[in-house]
CSV table of C-alpha atoms in Angstrom, one decimal:
chain,number,residue,atom,x,y,z
A,1,MET,CA,-25.8,-12.2,9.6
A,2,GLU,CA,-24.3,-15.7,9.7
A,3,PHE,CA,-20.7,-15.8,8.6
A,4,THR,CA,-19.8,-18.4,6.0
A,5,HIS,CA,-16.1,-17.7,5.9
A,6,LYS,CA,-13.4,-17.0,8.5
A,7,VAL,CA,-12.0,-14.1,6.6
A,8,THR,CA,-13.2,-11.5,4.1
A,9,VAL,CA,-10.3,-10.2,2.1
A,10,PHE,CA,-11.8,-6.9,1.0
A,11,THR,CA,-10.4,-4.9,-1.9
A,12,PRO,CA,-11.7,-1.5,-3.0
A,13,THR,CA,-10.4,-0.7,-6.4
A,14,TYR,CA,-10.5,2.2,-8.9
A,15,ASN,CA,-8.8,1.8,-12.3
A,16,ARG,CA,-6.2,-0.7,-11.1
A,17,ALA,CA,-6.7,-3.4,-13.8
A,18,TYR,CA,-3.0,-2.9,-14.7
A,19,ILE,CA,-1.8,-4.1,-11.2
A,20,LEU,CA,-4.7,-6.0,-9.5
A,21,GLU,CA,-3.4,-9.3,-10.8
A,22,ASN,CA,-0.5,-9.2,-8.4
A,23,LEU,CA,-3.0,-9.4,-5.5
A,24,TYR,CA,-5.1,-12.1,-7.1
A,25,ARG,CA,-2.1,-14.3,-7.7
A,26,SER,CA,-0.9,-13.9,-4.1
A,27,LEU,CA,-4.4,-15.0,-3.0
A,28,GLN,CA,-4.0,-18.1,-5.1
A,29,ARG,CA,-0.7,-18.8,-3.4
A,30,GLN,CA,-2.2,-18.7,0.1
A,31,SER,CA,-1.3,-21.6,2.4
A,32,CYS,CA,-4.8,-21.3,3.9
A,33,THR,CA,-7.9,-20.7,1.8
A,34,GLU,CA,-10.6,-20.1,4.5
A,35,PHE,CA,-11.5,-16.8,3.0
A,36,GLU,CA,-13.5,-15.0,0.4
A,37,TRP,CA,-12.3,-12.2,-1.9
A,38,LEU,CA,-14.7,-9.3,-2.0
A,39,VAL,CA,-13.9,-6.7,-4.7
A,40,VAL,CA,-15.8,-3.4,-4.7
A,41,ASP,CA,-15.1,-1.5,-7.9
A,42,ASP,CA,-15.4,2.2,-7.2
A,43,GLY,CA,-16.5,3.2,-10.8
A,44,SER,CA,-13.5,1.9,-12.8
A,45,SER,CA,-13.4,2.5,-16.6
A,46,ASP,CA,-10.4,0.4,-17.4
A,47,GLY,CA,-11.8,-3.1,-17.9
A,48,THR,CA,-11.6,-4.2,-14.2
A,49,GLU,CA,-15.0,-5.8,-14.4
A,50,VAL,CA,-14.1,-8.0,-17.4
A,51,LEU,CA,-10.8,-8.9,-15.7
A,52,VAL,CA,-12.4,-10.0,-12.4
A,53,ASP,CA,-15.2,-11.9,-14.3
A,54,GLY,CA,-12.5,-14.0,-15.9
A,55,TRP,CA,-10.9,-14.8,-12.5
A,56,GLN,CA,-14.3,-15.8,-11.2
A,57,ARG,CA,-14.5,-18.5,-13.9
A,58,GLU,CA,-11.2,-20.0,-12.9
A,59,ASN,CA,-11.1,-23.0,-10.5
A,60,ASN,CA,-10.1,-21.2,-7.3
A,61,PRO,CA,-10.3,-22.7,-3.8
A,62,PHE,CA,-11.9,-19.5,-2.6
A,63,PRO,CA,-14.9,-17.5,-3.9
A,64,ILE,CA,-14.6,-14.2,-5.6
A,65,ARG,CA,-17.4,-11.7,-5.3
A,66,TYR,CA,-17.5,-8.5,-7.3
A,67,VAL,CA,-19.7,-5.4,-7.2
A,68,LYS,CA,-19.4,-2.1,-9.1
A,69,LYS,CA,-20.6,1.2,-7.8
A,70,ASP,CA,-20.5,4.8,-8.7
A,71,ASN,CA,-17.2,6.5,-7.7
A,72,GLY,CA,-17.4,7.7,-4.1
A,73,GLY,CA,-14.0,7.0,-2.6
A,74,LYS,CA,-12.4,4.3,-0.5
A,75,CYS,CA,-14.4,4.9,2.7
A,76,ARG,CA,-17.7,4.6,1.0
A,77,ALA,CA,-16.5,1.4,-0.6
A,78,ILE,CA,-15.5,0.1,2.8
A,79,ASN,CA,-18.9,0.8,4.2
A,80,LEU,CA,-20.5,-1.2,1.3
A,81,GLY,CA,-17.9,-4.0,1.8
A,82,LEU,CA,-18.8,-4.3,5.5
A,83,GLN,CA,-22.4,-4.7,4.7
A,84,MET,CA,-21.7,-7.4,2.1
A,85,ALA,CA,-18.9,-9.3,4.0
A,86,LYS,CA,-19.5,-12.9,4.8
A,87,GLY,CA,-16.3,-13.4,6.8
A,88,GLU,CA,-16.0,-13.2,10.5
A,89,LEU,CA,-12.8,-11.1,10.0
A,90,PHE,CA,-12.6,-8.1,7.7
A,91,PHE,CA,-9.2,-7.6,6.1
A,92,THR,CA,-8.9,-4.6,3.8
A,93,VAL,CA,-6.1,-5.1,1.2
A,94,ASP,CA,-5.5,-2.3,-1.3
A,95,SER,CA,-5.6,-3.1,-5.0
A,96,ASP,CA,-2.0,-2.2,-5.8
A,97,ASP,CA,-0.5,-4.4,-3.1
A,98,TYR,CA,-0.3,-8.1,-2.4
A,99,LEU,CA,0.0,-10.6,0.5
A,100,THR,CA,2.7,-12.9,1.6
A,101,ASP,CA,1.9,-16.6,1.0
A,102,ASP,CA,1.2,-17.3,4.7
A,103,ALA,CA,-0.8,-14.1,5.4
A,104,ILE,CA,-4.3,-15.7,5.8
A,105,GLU,CA,-2.8,-18.5,7.8
A,106,LYS,CA,-1.3,-16.0,10.3
A,107,VAL,CA,-4.5,-13.9,10.4
A,108,ILE,CA,-6.5,-16.9,11.4
A,109,ARG,CA,-4.0,-18.2,13.9
A,110,TRP,CA,-3.6,-14.8,15.6
A,111,GLU,CA,-7.4,-14.5,16.0
A,112,ALA,CA,-7.5,-17.8,17.8
A,113,GLU,CA,-4.8,-16.5,20.2
A,114,LEU,CA,-6.6,-13.3,21.2
A,115,PRO,CA,-8.0,-13.3,24.8
A,116,ARG,CA,-11.8,-13.8,24.6
A,117,ASP,CA,-12.4,-11.4,27.5
A,118,GLY,CA,-9.9,-8.8,26.2
A,119,ASN,CA,-12.3,-6.5,24.4
A,120,PHE,CA,-10.3,-6.6,21.2
A,121,CYS,CA,-11.7,-5.1,18.0
A,122,GLY,CA,-9.0,-6.8,15.9
A,123,TYR,CA,-5.2,-6.8,15.4
A,124,VAL,CA,-2.5,-5.3,13.3
A,125,ALA,CA,0.3,-6.8,11.3
A,126,ASN,CA,3.2,-5.2,9.5
A,127,ARG,CA,3.6,-4.1,5.9
A,128,GLY,CA,6.9,-4.3,4.1
A,129,ILE,CA,8.6,-3.4,0.8
A,130,THR,CA,9.6,-7.0,0.7
A,131,PRO,CA,8.6,-10.0,2.8
A,132,ASP,CA,11.7,-9.3,5.0
A,133,GLU,CA,12.1,-5.5,4.8
A,134,THR,CA,10.0,-2.8,6.3
A,135,PRO,CA,10.7,0.9,7.0
A,136,ASN,CA,8.5,0.6,10.1
A,137,THR,CA,9.8,0.4,13.7
A,138,ILE,CA,10.1,-3.2,14.9
A,139,LEU,CA,8.6,-3.6,18.3
A,140,ASP,CA,10.9,-5.1,21.0
A,141,CYS,CA,8.4,-7.8,21.8
A,142,GLU,CA,6.5,-10.6,20.0
A,143,PHE,CA,3.3,-8.4,20.1
A,144,LEU,CA,2.0,-5.3,21.8
A,145,ASP,CA,-1.5,-5.1,23.2
A,146,GLY,CA,-2.8,-1.5,23.0
A,147,ASN,CA,-5.3,0.4,20.9
A,148,ALA,CA,-5.4,2.7,17.9
A,149,PHE,CA,-4.0,5.6,19.8
A,150,ASP,CA,-0.6,3.7,19.9
A,151,LEU,CA,-0.4,4.6,16.2
A,152,TYR,CA,0.5,8.1,17.4
A,153,GLY,CA,3.3,6.7,19.6
A,154,PRO,CA,5.2,3.5,19.6
A,155,VAL,CA,3.6,2.0,16.4
A,156,ASP,CA,4.5,3.9,13.3
A,157,GLY,CA,4.2,3.5,9.5
A,158,GLU,CA,1.8,1.7,7.2
A,159,ARG,CA,0.2,-1.3,8.8
A,160,ALA,CA,-2.2,-4.1,8.0
A,161,PHE,CA,-5.5,-4.0,9.9
A,162,ILE,CA,-7.8,-7.0,10.6
A,163,PHE,CA,-11.0,-6.3,12.4
A,164,TYR,CA,-13.9,-8.4,13.6
A,165,THR,CA,-16.6,-7.7,11.0
A,166,GLU,CA,-19.4,-7.3,13.6
A,167,ILE,CA,-17.5,-4.7,15.5
A,168,HIS,CA,-16.3,-2.8,12.4
A,169,ARG,CA,-19.9,-2.6,11.2
A,170,LYS,CA,-20.7,-0.5,14.2
A,171,TYR,CA,-18.2,2.1,13.1
A,172,LEU,CA,-19.0,2.9,9.5
A,173,TYR,CA,-17.4,6.0,7.9
A,174,PRO,CA,-19.4,9.3,7.9
A,175,GLU,CA,-20.2,10.2,4.3
A,176,PHE,CA,-20.1,13.9,3.3
A,177,PRO,CA,-21.7,15.0,0.0
A,178,GLY,CA,-19.1,16.0,-2.6
A,179,GLU,CA,-16.2,14.5,-0.6
A,180,ARG,CA,-14.4,11.3,-1.6
A,181,PHE,CA,-11.7,10.9,1.0
A,182,MET,CA,-11.5,10.4,4.7
A,183,THR,CA,-8.6,8.9,6.6
A,184,GLU,CA,-9.4,5.4,7.9
A,185,ALA,CA,-8.1,6.5,11.3
A,186,VAL,CA,-11.5,8.1,12.0
A,187,THR,CA,-13.1,4.8,12.8
A,188,TRP,CA,-9.9,3.4,14.5
A,189,ASN,CA,-9.9,6.3,16.8
A,190,ARG,CA,-13.6,5.9,17.7
A,191,MET,CA,-13.0,2.3,18.5
A,192,ALA,CA,-10.1,3.2,20.8
A,193,ARG,CA,-12.3,5.9,22.5
A,194,ASP,CA,-14.9,3.3,23.2
A,195,GLY,CA,-12.4,1.0,24.9
A,196,TYR,CA,-11.6,-1.5,22.1
A,197,LYS,CA,-8.0,-2.8,22.0
A,198,MET,CA,-5.7,-4.0,19.2
A,199,ARG,CA,-2.8,-6.4,19.2
A,200,PHE,CA,0.2,-5.3,17.1
A,201,TYR,CA,2.5,-7.8,15.5
A,202,ASN,CA,5.9,-7.4,13.8
A,203,ASP,CA,5.3,-10.0,11.1
A,204,ILE,CA,5.1,-8.7,7.5
A,205,ILE,CA,2.1,-10.1,5.7
A,206,TRP,CA,1.4,-7.3,3.2
A,207,ILE,CA,3.8,-6.0,0.5
A,208,TRP,CA,3.2,-2.6,-0.8
A,209,GLU,CA,4.6,-0.1,-3.3
A,210,TYR,CA,3.5,3.5,-3.6
A,211,LYS,CA,2.0,4.1,-7.0
A,212,PRO,CA,1.7,7.5,-8.8
A,213,ASP,CA,-2.1,7.1,-8.8
A,214,GLY,CA,-2.3,6.2,-5.1
A,215,LEU,CA,-3.7,8.1,-2.2
A,216,THR,CA,-0.4,8.2,-0.4
A,217,ARG,CA,1.4,9.8,-3.3
A,218,ALA,CA,-1.4,12.4,-3.5
A,219,GLY,CA,-0.2,13.6,-0.1
A,220,TYR,CA,-1.9,16.2,1.9
A,221,LYS,CA,-3.8,17.5,-1.1
A,222,VAL,CA,-6.5,14.8,-0.5
A,223,PHE,CA,-7.0,16.2,2.9
A,224,LEU,CA,-7.3,19.8,1.6
A,225,ASP,CA,-9.8,18.7,-1.1
A,226,ASN,CA,-12.0,17.1,1.6
A,227,PRO,CA,-12.3,19.6,4.4
A,228,GLN,CA,-15.3,18.1,6.2
A,229,GLY,CA,-13.7,14.7,6.6
A,230,THR,CA,-10.4,16.2,7.5
A,231,GLY,CA,-11.9,18.6,10.0
A,232,LEU,CA,-13.8,15.7,11.6
A,233,PHE,CA,-10.6,13.6,11.9
A,234,PHE,CA,-8.5,16.4,13.5
A,235,ARG,CA,-11.4,17.6,15.8
A,236,GLU,CA,-11.9,14.1,17.2
A,237,GLN,CA,-8.3,13.2,17.4
A,238,TYR,CA,-7.5,16.2,19.5
A,239,ALA,CA,-10.5,15.6,21.7
A,240,PHE,CA,-9.9,11.8,22.2
A,241,LEU,CA,-6.2,12.4,23.0
A,242,HIS,CA,-7.0,15.3,25.3
A,243,LYS,CA,-4.6,17.7,23.6
A,244,PRO,CA,-3.8,20.9,25.5
A,245,PHE,CA,-6.0,23.9,24.5
A,246,TYR,CA,-3.1,25.8,23.0
A,247,GLN,CA,-2.4,23.0,20.6
A,248,LYS,CA,-6.1,23.0,19.6
A,249,VAL,CA,-5.8,26.7,18.9
A,250,LYS,CA,-2.8,26.1,16.7
A,251,LEU,CA,-4.8,23.4,14.8
A,252,TRP,CA,-7.7,25.9,14.3
A,253,TYR,CA,-5.2,28.4,12.9
A,254,GLY,CA,-3.6,26.0,10.5
A,255,PHE,CA,-6.9,24.6,9.3
A,256,THR,CA,-8.2,28.1,8.8
A,257,CYS,CA,-5.2,29.2,6.7
A,258,GLN,CA,-5.3,26.0,4.6
A,259,ASN,CA,-9.0,26.6,3.8
A,260,ILE,CA,-8.9,30.3,2.9
A,261,GLY,CA,-10.6,30.5,-0.5
A,262,ARG,CA,-11.9,26.9,-0.1
A,263,CYS,CA,-14.4,27.4,2.7
A,264,THR,CA,-16.5,30.2,4.1
A,265,THR,CA,-15.9,31.3,7.7
A,266,SER,CA,-19.0,29.5,8.9
A,267,GLN,CA,-17.9,26.3,7.1
A,268,THR,CA,-14.4,26.4,8.5
A,269,ALA,CA,-15.7,27.0,12.0
A,270,ALA,CA,-18.1,24.1,11.8
A,271,TYR,CA,-15.7,21.6,10.2
A,272,ILE,CA,-12.9,22.1,12.8
A,273,GLY,CA,-15.1,23.0,15.8
A,274,CYS,CA,-13.8,26.6,16.2
A,275,PRO,CA,-15.7,29.8,17.0
A,276,GLU,CA,-16.4,32.0,13.9
A,277,TRP,CA,-14.8,35.0,15.5
A,278,ALA,CA,-11.5,33.0,15.9
A,279,VAL,CA,-11.6,32.0,12.2
A,280,GLU,CA,-12.0,35.7,11.3
A,281,LEU,CA,-9.1,36.6,13.6
A,282,PHE,CA,-6.9,33.9,12.1
A,283,LYS,CA,-7.7,35.1,8.6
A,284,GLY,CA,-6.6,38.6,9.6
A,285,ILE,CA,-3.3,37.3,11.0
A,286,HIS,CA,-2.7,35.3,7.9
A,287,ALA,CA,-3.3,38.4,5.7
A,288,LEU,CA,-0.5,40.4,7.4
A,289,GLN,CA,3.0,40.8,5.9
A,290,PRO,CA,5.3,37.8,6.9
A,291,ASN,CA,7.2,39.7,9.6
A,292,ARG,CA,4.1,41.2,11.2
A,293,ARG,CA,2.3,37.9,10.9
A,294,LEU,CA,5.1,36.3,12.9
A,295,GLN,CA,4.9,38.9,15.6
A,296,ALA,CA,1.1,38.5,15.8
A,297,MET,CA,1.4,34.7,16.1
A,298,LYS,CA,4.0,35.0,18.9
A,299,GLN,CA,1.7,37.4,20.7
A,300,PHE,CA,-1.3,35.2,20.2
A,301,PHE,CA,0.2,31.8,20.8
A,302,GLY,CA,2.9,32.8,23.3
A,303,LYS,CA,6.6,32.8,22.7
A,304,LYS,CA,7.2,29.7,24.8
A,305,ARG,CA,4.7,27.7,23.0
């Protein structure tokens, strides 16, 4: 596909008509308008379509494209957005957040500074609670060249990811029937496994606030409610990071306990990549009285581990 814009600002949204305008107004304030705004409505019932239609009729220096689909979760919306994007760069911005006025300007400048032979899939900026405040660790350098695995080490917190659209299209999210959530780190990890690098910046370009109806506030429940995607994430994470076997066994045990009553033994084993006999063993340990369970766990995992 021939790209007609430098950046696709992509926003998946679900019943966020009450807050989406904050993002829209921040896009109107951008110092650089070499972008399109692509909105994928994941089945909203709150008038989002009428709202965005009104904005499309306004005299904006950037195009707004809108499509509505059946509710299927953020990662399915991202998959669709990647197929539709007309920007060379793909920048997912959540519907309850907004951008600093120079965000797109920086996104374009940073891309021009990336080494052309560096095998970069994209780069990462900072998020803040204000344009000047972030709870994230500030790197002691202008930028850090690494990969997604650095998100489990020196780079912490919520970040803003910008990918080359062509590369991200090679890493669509797996879609499991009946599940509507999967952590976005699944594709980031796969890119890192395949040798793609990222450049991390300290600059805050995205302002966020956790909302009661957001995924972050939902906590680990969204992982529990989507065991296939969760199992895939942990299974691949431990494999890609070459975790010791005893840590993998502990993961198997925890995943089994969390899914008792939710999944069958065969499902649990398949989702987390664990032998069925081990799942049955873990269920037996979990069924013991607390003091006996602790003794059994110490014997199984080893007191020093």
